[in-house]
mmCIF file of C-alpha atoms in Angstrom:
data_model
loop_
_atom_site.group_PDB
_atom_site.id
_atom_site.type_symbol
_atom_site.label_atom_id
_atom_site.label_comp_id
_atom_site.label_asym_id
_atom_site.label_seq_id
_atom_site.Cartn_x
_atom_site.Cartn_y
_atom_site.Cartn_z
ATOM 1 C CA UNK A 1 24.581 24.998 -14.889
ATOM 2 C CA UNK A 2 27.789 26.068 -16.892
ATOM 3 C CA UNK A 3 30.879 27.572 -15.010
ATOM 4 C CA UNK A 4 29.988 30.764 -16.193
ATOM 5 C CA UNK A 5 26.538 30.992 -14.235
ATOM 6 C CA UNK A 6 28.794 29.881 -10.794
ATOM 7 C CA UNK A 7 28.642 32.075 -8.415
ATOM 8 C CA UNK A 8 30.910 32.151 -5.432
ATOM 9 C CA UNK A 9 27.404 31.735 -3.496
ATOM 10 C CA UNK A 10 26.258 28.907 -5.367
ATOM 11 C CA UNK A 11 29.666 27.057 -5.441
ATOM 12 C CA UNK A 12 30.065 26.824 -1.683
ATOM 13 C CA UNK A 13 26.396 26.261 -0.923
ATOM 14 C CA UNK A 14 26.804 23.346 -3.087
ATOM 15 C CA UNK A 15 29.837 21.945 -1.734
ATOM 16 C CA UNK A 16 28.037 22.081 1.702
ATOM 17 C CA UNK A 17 25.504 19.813 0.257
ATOM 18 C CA UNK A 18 28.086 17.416 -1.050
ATOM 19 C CA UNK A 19 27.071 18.347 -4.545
ATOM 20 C CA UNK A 20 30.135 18.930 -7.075
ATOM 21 C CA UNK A 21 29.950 22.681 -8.271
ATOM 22 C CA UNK A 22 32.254 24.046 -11.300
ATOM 23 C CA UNK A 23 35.208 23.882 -9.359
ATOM 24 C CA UNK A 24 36.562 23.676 -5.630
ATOM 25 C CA UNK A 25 35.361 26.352 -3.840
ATOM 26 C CA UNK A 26 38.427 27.833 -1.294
ATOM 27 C CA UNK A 27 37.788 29.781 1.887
ATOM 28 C CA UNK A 28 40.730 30.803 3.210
ATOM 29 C CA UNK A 29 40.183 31.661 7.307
ATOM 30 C CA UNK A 30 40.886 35.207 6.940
ATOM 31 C CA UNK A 31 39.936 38.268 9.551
ATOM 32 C CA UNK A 32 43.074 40.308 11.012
ATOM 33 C CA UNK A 33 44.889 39.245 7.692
ATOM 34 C CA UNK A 34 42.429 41.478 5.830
ATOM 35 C CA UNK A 35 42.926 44.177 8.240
ATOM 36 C CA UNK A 36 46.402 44.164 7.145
ATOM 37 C CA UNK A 37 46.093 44.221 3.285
ATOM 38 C CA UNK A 38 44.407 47.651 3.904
ATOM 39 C CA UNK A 39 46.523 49.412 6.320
ATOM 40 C CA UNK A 40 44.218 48.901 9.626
ATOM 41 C CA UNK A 41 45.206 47.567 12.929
ATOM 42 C CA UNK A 42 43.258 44.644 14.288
ATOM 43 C CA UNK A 43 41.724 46.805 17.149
ATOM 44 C CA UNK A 44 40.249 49.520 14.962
ATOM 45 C CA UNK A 45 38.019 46.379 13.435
ATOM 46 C CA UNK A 46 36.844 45.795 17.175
ATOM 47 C CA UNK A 47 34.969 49.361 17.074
ATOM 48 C CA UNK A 48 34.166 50.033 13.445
ATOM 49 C CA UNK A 49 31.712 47.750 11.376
ATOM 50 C CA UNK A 50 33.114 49.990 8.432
ATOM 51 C CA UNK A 51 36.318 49.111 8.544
ATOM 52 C CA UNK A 52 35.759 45.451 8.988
ATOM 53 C CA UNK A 53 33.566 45.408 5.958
ATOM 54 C CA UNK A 54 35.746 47.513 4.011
ATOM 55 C CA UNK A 55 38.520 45.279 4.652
ATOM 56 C CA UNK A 56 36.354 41.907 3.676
ATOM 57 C CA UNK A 57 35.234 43.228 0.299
ATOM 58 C CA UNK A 58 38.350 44.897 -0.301
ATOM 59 C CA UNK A 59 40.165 41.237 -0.040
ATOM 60 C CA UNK A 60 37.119 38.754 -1.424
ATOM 61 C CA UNK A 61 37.221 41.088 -4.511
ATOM 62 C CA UNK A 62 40.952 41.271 -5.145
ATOM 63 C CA UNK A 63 41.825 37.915 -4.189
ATOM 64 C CA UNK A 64 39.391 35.706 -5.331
ATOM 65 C CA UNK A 65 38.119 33.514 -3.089
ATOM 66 C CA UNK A 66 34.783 32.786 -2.351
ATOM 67 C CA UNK A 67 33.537 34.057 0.819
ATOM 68 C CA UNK A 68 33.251 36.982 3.232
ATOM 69 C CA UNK A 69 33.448 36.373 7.548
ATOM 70 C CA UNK A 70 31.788 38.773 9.843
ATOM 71 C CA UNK A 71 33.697 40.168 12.690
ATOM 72 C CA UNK A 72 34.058 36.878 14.245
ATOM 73 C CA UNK A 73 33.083 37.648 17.927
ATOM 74 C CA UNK A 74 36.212 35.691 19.249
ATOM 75 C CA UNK A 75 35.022 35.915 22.953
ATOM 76 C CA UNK A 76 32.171 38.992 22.721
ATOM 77 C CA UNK A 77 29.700 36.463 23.488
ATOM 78 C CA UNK A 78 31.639 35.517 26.462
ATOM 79 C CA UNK A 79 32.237 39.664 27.349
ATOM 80 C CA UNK A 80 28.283 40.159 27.580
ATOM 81 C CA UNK A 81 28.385 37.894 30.044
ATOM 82 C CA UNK A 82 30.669 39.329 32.194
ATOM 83 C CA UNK A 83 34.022 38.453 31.094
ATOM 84 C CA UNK A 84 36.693 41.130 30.854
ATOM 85 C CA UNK A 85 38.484 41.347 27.512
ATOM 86 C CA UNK A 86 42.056 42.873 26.221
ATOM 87 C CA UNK A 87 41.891 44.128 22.865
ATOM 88 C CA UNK A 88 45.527 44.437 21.977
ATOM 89 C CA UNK A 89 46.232 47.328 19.178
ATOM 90 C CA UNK A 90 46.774 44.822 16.243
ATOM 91 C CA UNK A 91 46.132 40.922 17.750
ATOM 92 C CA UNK A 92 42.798 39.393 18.790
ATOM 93 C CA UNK A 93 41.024 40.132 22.190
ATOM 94 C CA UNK A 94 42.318 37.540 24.865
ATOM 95 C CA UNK A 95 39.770 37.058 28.029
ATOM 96 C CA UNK A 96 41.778 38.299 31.074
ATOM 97 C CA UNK A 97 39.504 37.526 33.492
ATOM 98 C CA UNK A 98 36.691 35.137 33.617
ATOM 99 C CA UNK A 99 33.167 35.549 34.294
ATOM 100 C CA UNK A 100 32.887 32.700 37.051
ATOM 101 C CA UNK A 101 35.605 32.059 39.375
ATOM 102 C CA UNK A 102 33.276 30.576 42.079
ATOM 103 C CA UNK A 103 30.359 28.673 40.918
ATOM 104 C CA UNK A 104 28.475 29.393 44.080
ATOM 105 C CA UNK A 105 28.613 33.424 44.021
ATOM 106 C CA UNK A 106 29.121 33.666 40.055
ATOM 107 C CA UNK A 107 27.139 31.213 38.645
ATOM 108 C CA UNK A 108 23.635 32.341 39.792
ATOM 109 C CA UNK A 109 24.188 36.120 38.202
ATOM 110 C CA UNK A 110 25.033 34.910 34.974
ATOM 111 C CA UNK A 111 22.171 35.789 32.624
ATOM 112 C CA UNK A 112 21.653 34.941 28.828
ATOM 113 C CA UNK A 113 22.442 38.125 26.518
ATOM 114 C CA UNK A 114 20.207 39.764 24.126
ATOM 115 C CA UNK A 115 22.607 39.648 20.906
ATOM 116 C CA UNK A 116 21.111 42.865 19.757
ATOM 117 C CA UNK A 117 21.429 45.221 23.089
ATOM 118 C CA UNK A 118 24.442 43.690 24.723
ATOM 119 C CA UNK A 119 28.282 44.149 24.681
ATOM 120 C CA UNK A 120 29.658 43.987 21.012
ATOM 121 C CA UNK A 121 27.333 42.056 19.807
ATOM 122 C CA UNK A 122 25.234 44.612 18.087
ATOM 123 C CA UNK A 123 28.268 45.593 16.301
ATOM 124 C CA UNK A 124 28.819 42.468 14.989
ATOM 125 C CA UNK A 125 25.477 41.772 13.804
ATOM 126 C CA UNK A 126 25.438 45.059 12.419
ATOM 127 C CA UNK A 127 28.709 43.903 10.629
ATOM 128 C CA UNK A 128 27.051 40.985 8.994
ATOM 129 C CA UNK A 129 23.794 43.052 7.854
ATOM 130 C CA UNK A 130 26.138 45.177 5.458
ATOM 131 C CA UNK A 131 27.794 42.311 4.567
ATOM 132 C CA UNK A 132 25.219 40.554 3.407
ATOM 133 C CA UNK A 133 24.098 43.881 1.465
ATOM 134 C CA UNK A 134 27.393 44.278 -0.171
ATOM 135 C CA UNK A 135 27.609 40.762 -1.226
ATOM 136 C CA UNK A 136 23.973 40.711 -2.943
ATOM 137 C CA UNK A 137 23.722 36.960 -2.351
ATOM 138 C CA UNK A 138 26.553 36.625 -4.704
ATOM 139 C CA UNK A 139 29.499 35.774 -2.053
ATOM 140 C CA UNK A 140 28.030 33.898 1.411
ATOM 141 C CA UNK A 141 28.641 35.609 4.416
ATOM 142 C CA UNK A 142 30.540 33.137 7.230
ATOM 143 C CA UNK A 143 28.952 34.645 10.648
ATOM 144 C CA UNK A 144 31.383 32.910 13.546
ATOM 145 C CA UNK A 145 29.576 31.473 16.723
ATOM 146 C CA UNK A 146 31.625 30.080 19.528
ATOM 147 C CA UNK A 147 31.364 26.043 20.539
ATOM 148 C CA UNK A 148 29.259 25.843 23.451
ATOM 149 C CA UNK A 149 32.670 24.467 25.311
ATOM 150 C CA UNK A 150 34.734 27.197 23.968
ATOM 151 C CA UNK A 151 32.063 29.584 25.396
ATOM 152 C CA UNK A 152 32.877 27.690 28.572
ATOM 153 C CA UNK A 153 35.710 27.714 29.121
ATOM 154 C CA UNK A 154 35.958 32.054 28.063
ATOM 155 C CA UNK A 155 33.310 32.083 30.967
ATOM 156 C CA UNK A 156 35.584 29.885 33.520
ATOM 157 C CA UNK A 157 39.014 29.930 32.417
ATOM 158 C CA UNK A 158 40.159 26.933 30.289
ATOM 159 C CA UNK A 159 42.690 25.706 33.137
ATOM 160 C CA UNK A 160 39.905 25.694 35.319
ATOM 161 C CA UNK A 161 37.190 24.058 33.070
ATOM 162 C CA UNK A 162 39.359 21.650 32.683
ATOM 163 C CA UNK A 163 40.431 20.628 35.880
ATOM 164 C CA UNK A 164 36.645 21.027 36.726
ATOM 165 C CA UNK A 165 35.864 18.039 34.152
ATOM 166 C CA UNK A 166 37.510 15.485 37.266
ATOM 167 C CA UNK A 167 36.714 17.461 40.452
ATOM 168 C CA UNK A 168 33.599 19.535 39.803
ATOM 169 C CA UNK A 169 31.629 18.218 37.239
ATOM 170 C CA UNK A 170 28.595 18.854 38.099
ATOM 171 C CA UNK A 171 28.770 23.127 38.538
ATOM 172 C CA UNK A 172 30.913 22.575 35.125
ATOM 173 C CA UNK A 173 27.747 20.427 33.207
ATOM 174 C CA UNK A 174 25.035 23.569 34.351
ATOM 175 C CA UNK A 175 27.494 25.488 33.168
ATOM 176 C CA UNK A 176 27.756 24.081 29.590
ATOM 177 C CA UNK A 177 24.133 23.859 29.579
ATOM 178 C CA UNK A 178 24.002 28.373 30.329
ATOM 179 C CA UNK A 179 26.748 28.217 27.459
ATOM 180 C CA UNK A 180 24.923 26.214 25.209
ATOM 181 C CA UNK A 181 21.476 27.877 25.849
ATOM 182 C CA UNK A 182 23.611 31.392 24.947
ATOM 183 C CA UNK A 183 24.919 30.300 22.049
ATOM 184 C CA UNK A 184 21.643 29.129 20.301
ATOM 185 C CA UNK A 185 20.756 33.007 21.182
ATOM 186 C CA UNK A 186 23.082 34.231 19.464
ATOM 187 C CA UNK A 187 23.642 31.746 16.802
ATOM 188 C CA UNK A 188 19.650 32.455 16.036
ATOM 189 C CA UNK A 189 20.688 36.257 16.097
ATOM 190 C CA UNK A 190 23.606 35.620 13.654
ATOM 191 C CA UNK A 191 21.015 34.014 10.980
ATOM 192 C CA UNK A 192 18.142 37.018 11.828
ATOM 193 C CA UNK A 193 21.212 39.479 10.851
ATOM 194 C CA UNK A 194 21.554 37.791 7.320
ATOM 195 C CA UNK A 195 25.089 34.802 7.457
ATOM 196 C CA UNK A 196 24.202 32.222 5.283
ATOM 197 C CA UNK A 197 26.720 30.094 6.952
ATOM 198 C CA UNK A 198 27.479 29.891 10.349
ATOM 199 C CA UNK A 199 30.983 28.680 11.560
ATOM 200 C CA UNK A 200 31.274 26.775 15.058
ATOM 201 C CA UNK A 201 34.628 26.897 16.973
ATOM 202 C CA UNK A 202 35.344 24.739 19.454
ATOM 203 C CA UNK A 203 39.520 24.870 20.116
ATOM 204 C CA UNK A 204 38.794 23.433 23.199
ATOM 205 C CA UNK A 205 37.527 20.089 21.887
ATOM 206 C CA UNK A 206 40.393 19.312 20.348
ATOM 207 C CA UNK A 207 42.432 15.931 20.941
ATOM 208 C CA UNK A 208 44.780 18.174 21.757
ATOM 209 C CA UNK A 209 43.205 19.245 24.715
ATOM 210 C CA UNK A 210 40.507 16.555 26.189
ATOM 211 C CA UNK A 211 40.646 12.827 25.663
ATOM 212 C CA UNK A 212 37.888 11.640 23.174
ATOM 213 C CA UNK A 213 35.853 9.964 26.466
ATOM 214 C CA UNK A 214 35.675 13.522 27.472
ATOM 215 C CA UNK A 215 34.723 14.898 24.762
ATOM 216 C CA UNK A 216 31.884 12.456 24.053
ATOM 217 C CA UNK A 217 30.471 12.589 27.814
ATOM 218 C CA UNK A 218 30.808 16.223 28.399
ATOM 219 C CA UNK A 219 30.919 18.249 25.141
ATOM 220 C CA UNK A 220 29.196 16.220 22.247
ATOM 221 C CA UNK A 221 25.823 16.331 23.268
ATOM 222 C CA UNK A 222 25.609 19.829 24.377
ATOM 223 C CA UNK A 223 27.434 20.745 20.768
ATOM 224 C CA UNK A 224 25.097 18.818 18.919
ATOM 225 C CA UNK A 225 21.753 20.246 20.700
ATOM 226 C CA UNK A 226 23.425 24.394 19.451
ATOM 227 C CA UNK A 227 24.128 23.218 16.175
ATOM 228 C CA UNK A 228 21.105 21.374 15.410
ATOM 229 C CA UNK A 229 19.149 24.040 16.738
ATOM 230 C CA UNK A 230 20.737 26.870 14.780
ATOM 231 C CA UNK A 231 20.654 24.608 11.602
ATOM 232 C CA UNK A 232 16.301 25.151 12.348
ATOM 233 C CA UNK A 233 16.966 28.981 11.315
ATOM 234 C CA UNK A 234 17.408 27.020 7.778
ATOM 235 C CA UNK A 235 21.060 27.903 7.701
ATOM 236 C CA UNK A 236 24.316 25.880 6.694
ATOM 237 C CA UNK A 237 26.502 24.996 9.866
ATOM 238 C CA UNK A 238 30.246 24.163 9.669
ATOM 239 C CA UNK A 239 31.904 23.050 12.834
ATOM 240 C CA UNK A 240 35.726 23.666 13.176
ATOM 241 C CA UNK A 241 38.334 22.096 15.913
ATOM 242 C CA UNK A 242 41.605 22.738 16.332
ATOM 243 C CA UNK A 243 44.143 20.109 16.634
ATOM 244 C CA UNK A 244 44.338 16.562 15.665
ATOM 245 C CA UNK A 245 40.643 15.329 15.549
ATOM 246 C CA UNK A 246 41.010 12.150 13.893
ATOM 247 C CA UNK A 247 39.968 9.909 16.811
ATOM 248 C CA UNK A 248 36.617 11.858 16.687
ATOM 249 C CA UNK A 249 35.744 12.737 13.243
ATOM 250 C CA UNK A 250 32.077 10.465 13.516
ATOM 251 C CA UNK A 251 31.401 11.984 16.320
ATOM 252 C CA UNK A 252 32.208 15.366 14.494
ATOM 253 C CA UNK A 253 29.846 14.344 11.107
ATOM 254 C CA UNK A 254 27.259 13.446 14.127
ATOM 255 C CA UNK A 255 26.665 16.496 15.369
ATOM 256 C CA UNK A 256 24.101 17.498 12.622
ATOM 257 C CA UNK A 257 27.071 19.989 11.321
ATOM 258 C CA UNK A 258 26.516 20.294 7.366
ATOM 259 C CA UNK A 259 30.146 20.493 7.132
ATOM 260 C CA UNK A 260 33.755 19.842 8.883
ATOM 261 C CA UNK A 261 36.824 21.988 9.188
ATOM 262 C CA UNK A 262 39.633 20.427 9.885
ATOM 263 C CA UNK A 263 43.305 21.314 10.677
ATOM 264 C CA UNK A 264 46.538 19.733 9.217
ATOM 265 C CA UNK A 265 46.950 17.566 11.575
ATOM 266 C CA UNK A 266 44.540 15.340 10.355
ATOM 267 C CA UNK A 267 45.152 13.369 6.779
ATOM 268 C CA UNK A 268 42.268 14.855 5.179
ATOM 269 C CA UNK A 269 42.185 11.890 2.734
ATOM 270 C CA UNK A 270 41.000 9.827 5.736
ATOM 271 C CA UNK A 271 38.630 12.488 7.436
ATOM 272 C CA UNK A 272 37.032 12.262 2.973
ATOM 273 C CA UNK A 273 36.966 8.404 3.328
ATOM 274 C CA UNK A 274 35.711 8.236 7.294
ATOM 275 C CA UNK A 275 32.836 10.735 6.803
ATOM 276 C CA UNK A 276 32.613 12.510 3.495
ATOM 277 C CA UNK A 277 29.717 10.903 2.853
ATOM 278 C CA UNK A 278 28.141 12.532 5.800
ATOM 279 C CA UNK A 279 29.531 15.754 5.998
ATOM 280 C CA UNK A 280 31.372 18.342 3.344
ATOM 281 C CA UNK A 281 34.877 18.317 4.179
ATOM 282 C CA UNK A 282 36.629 21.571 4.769
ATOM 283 C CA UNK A 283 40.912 21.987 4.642
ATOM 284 C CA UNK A 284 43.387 21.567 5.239
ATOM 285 C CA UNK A 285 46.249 23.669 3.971
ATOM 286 C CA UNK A 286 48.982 24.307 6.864
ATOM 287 C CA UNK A 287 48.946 28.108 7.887
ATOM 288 C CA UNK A 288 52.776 27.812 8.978
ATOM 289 C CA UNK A 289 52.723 26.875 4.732
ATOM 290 C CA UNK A 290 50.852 29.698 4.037
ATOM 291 C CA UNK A 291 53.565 32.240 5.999
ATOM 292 C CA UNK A 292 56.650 30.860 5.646
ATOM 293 C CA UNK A 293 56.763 28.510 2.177
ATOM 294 C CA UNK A 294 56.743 30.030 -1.528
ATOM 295 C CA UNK A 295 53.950 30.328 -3.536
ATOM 296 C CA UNK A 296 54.932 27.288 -5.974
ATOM 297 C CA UNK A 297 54.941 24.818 -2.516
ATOM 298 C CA UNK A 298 51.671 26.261 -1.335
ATOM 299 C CA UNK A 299 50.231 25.177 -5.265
ATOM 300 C CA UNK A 300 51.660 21.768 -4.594
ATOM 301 C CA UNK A 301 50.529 21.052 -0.822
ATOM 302 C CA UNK A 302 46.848 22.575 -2.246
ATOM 303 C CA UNK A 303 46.878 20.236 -4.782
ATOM 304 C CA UNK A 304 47.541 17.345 -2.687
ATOM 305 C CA UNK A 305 44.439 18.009 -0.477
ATOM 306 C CA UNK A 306 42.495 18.419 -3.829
ATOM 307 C CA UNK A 307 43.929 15.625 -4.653
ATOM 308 C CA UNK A 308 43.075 13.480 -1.506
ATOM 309 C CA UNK A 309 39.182 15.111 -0.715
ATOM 310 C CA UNK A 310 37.705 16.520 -3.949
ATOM 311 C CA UNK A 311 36.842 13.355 -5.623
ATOM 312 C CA UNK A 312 32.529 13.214 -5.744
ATOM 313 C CA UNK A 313 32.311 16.993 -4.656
ATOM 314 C CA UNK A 314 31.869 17.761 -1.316
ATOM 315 C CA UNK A 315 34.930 19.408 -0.239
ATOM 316 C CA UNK A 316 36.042 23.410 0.171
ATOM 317 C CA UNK A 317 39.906 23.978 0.374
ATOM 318 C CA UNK A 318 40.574 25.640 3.494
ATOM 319 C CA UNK A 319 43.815 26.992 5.227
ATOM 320 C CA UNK A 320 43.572 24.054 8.500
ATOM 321 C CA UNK A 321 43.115 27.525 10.886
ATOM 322 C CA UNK A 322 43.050 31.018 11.034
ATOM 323 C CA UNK A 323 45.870 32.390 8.478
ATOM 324 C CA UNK A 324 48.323 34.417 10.292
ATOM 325 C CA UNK A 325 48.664 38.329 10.131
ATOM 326 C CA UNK A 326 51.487 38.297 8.090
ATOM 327 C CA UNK A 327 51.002 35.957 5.847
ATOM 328 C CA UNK A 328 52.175 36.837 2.093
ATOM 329 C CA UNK A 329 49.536 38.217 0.004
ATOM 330 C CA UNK A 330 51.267 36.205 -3.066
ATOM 331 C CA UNK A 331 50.343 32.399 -0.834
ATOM 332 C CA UNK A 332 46.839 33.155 -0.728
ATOM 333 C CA UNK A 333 46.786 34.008 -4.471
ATOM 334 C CA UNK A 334 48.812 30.851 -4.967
ATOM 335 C CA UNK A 335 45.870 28.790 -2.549
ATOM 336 C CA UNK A 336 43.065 30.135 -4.993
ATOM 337 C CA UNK A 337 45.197 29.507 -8.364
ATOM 338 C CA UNK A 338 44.890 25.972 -6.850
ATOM 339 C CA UNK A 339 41.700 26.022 -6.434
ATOM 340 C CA UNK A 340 41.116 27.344 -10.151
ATOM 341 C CA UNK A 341 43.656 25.160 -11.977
ATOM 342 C CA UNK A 342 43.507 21.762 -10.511
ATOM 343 C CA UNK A 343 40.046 21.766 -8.360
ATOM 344 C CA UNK A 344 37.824 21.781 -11.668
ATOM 345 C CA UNK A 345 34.920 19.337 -11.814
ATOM 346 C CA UNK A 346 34.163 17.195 -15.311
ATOM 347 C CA UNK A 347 31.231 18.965 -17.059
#
């Protein structure tokens, strides 16, 4: 294939295969950041699928990168099951109050949502239909599914889940399992509506947060049972978590996940050398970079995670999280100049 026939499509797909495309594709994790480069307010995306696509194709076009997200339903999976949100006017809905406070009285009335009835969800699969339209299979569409432990802890309250991991384990496990069982719902749902990727979040997972031990006992095998099960839908899976991962990268690759994101925190030469052979590799350009440096020192950190993860294909430059609201419009241009110059494959 010459670089001409490359489409944005086919040069991510490939990278998630580990395959070496024309050149590094970049993905730059970008929702509320859009909303700005065309005038909206992050709560006007939260009610209009319109809006949110305008603002995706508006951004993908102009700036150059190589992929559109969906609406990202940051806790909506966790709202249709009882959950109460805050939308702020231009921020990200934050869960206010949790769906189970007492295992005993909440627990029992939880029940599994139907993604296409329920809360916001039809929105957002709505959302990812026109996407999918608009893009004509030339640009992949990123549809965003909460980690089964994220899910969680939206349904319980992270301080509580994770006190609950020493002193009430058990009402916590049947809980991941109802998480987990809702996710591969939706997840399925997200693949019906058209995503050719789907993106996994699991903040909670992080080193960060929960010791590795934890992690493994608790989390792992319950995250590995949603993504394998939405990868059956035929779809490409990339699992992100926040924080400093490197103490369980294998156990990352082992999930079944076709790819990993990973933050800046981790050297993403040794998350290339540890598992790149398993897994695409997906990073890991500091957002604080991306908001606060110039446009020649985003180039140069860029190139240096070229540098450390492209060699043999396999690897997507990625800003390490979600790129911040205000973020310069120049420093993404600068990310995917990067990704143009110095991220070119030999013929």
């Amino acid at each position: 294939m010459n670089d001409c026939d490359w489409s944005s499509f086919d040069r991510v797909i490939a990278a998630f295969e580990r395959k070496e495309p024309d050149r590094v594709p970049v993905m730059p994790f970008v929702l509320e950041w859009c909303a700005r480069q065309v005038g909206y307010k992050v709560s006007e995306l939260m009610t209009s699928v319109q809006k949110h696509v305008y603002s995706q194709i508006y951004c993908v076009k102009k700036f150059g990168y190589d992929v559109v997200y969906d609406l990202q339903a940051v806790h909506a999976e966790s709202e249709a099951m009882g959950s109460i949100l805050e939308i702020p006017e231009d921020d990200m809905p934050l869960v206010v109050k949790p769906a189970v406070q007492d295992y005993k009285r909440d627990l029992p009335k939880l029940k599994i949502p139907n993604p296409w009835k329920d809360g916001r969800l039809p929105l957002i699969l709505k959302g990812i239909e026109m996407l999918k339209e608009a893009c004509n299979n030339e640009i992949p569409v990123v549809g965003y599914v909460q980690g089964c432990w994220r899910h969680t802890c939206m349904l319980r309250g992270p301080e509580e889940a994770l006190k609950d991991l020493i002193r009430n384990p058990d009402p916590l496990t049947e809980l991941i399992e109802i998480a987990t069982y809702s996710q591969i719902v939706y997840g399925s749902a997200v693949a019906d509506a058209g995503a050719d990727i789907i993106f996994v979040s699991d903040p909670f997972s992080s080193g960060d947060v929960i010791s590795r031990k934890h992690f493994e006992e608790f989390v792992f095998p319950f995250l590995r049972q949603e993504i394998r099960a939405i990868k059956r839908k035929g779809i490409k899976v990339m699992l992100h978590i926040c924080g400093d991962t490197s103490d369980r990268l294998d156990l990352m690759a082992a999930t079944g996940a076709d790819a990993i994101s990973i933050e800046e925190k981790v050297d993403i030469g040794y998350a290339k050398k540890l598992v790149g052979d398993k897994v695409c590799i997906i990073g890991n350009v500091d957002p604080m970079t991306l908001l606060m440096k110039t446009p020649k020192e985003v180039e140069e950190e860029c190139e240096m995670c070229i540098e450390k993860a492209a060699r043999g294909g396999g690897f997507i430059l990625a800003s390490g999280c979600g790129v911040n609201i205000a973020t310069p419009p120049e420093n993404i241009l600068a990310m995917v100049k990067a990704a143009k110059l110095k991220g070119r494959y030999k013929d």
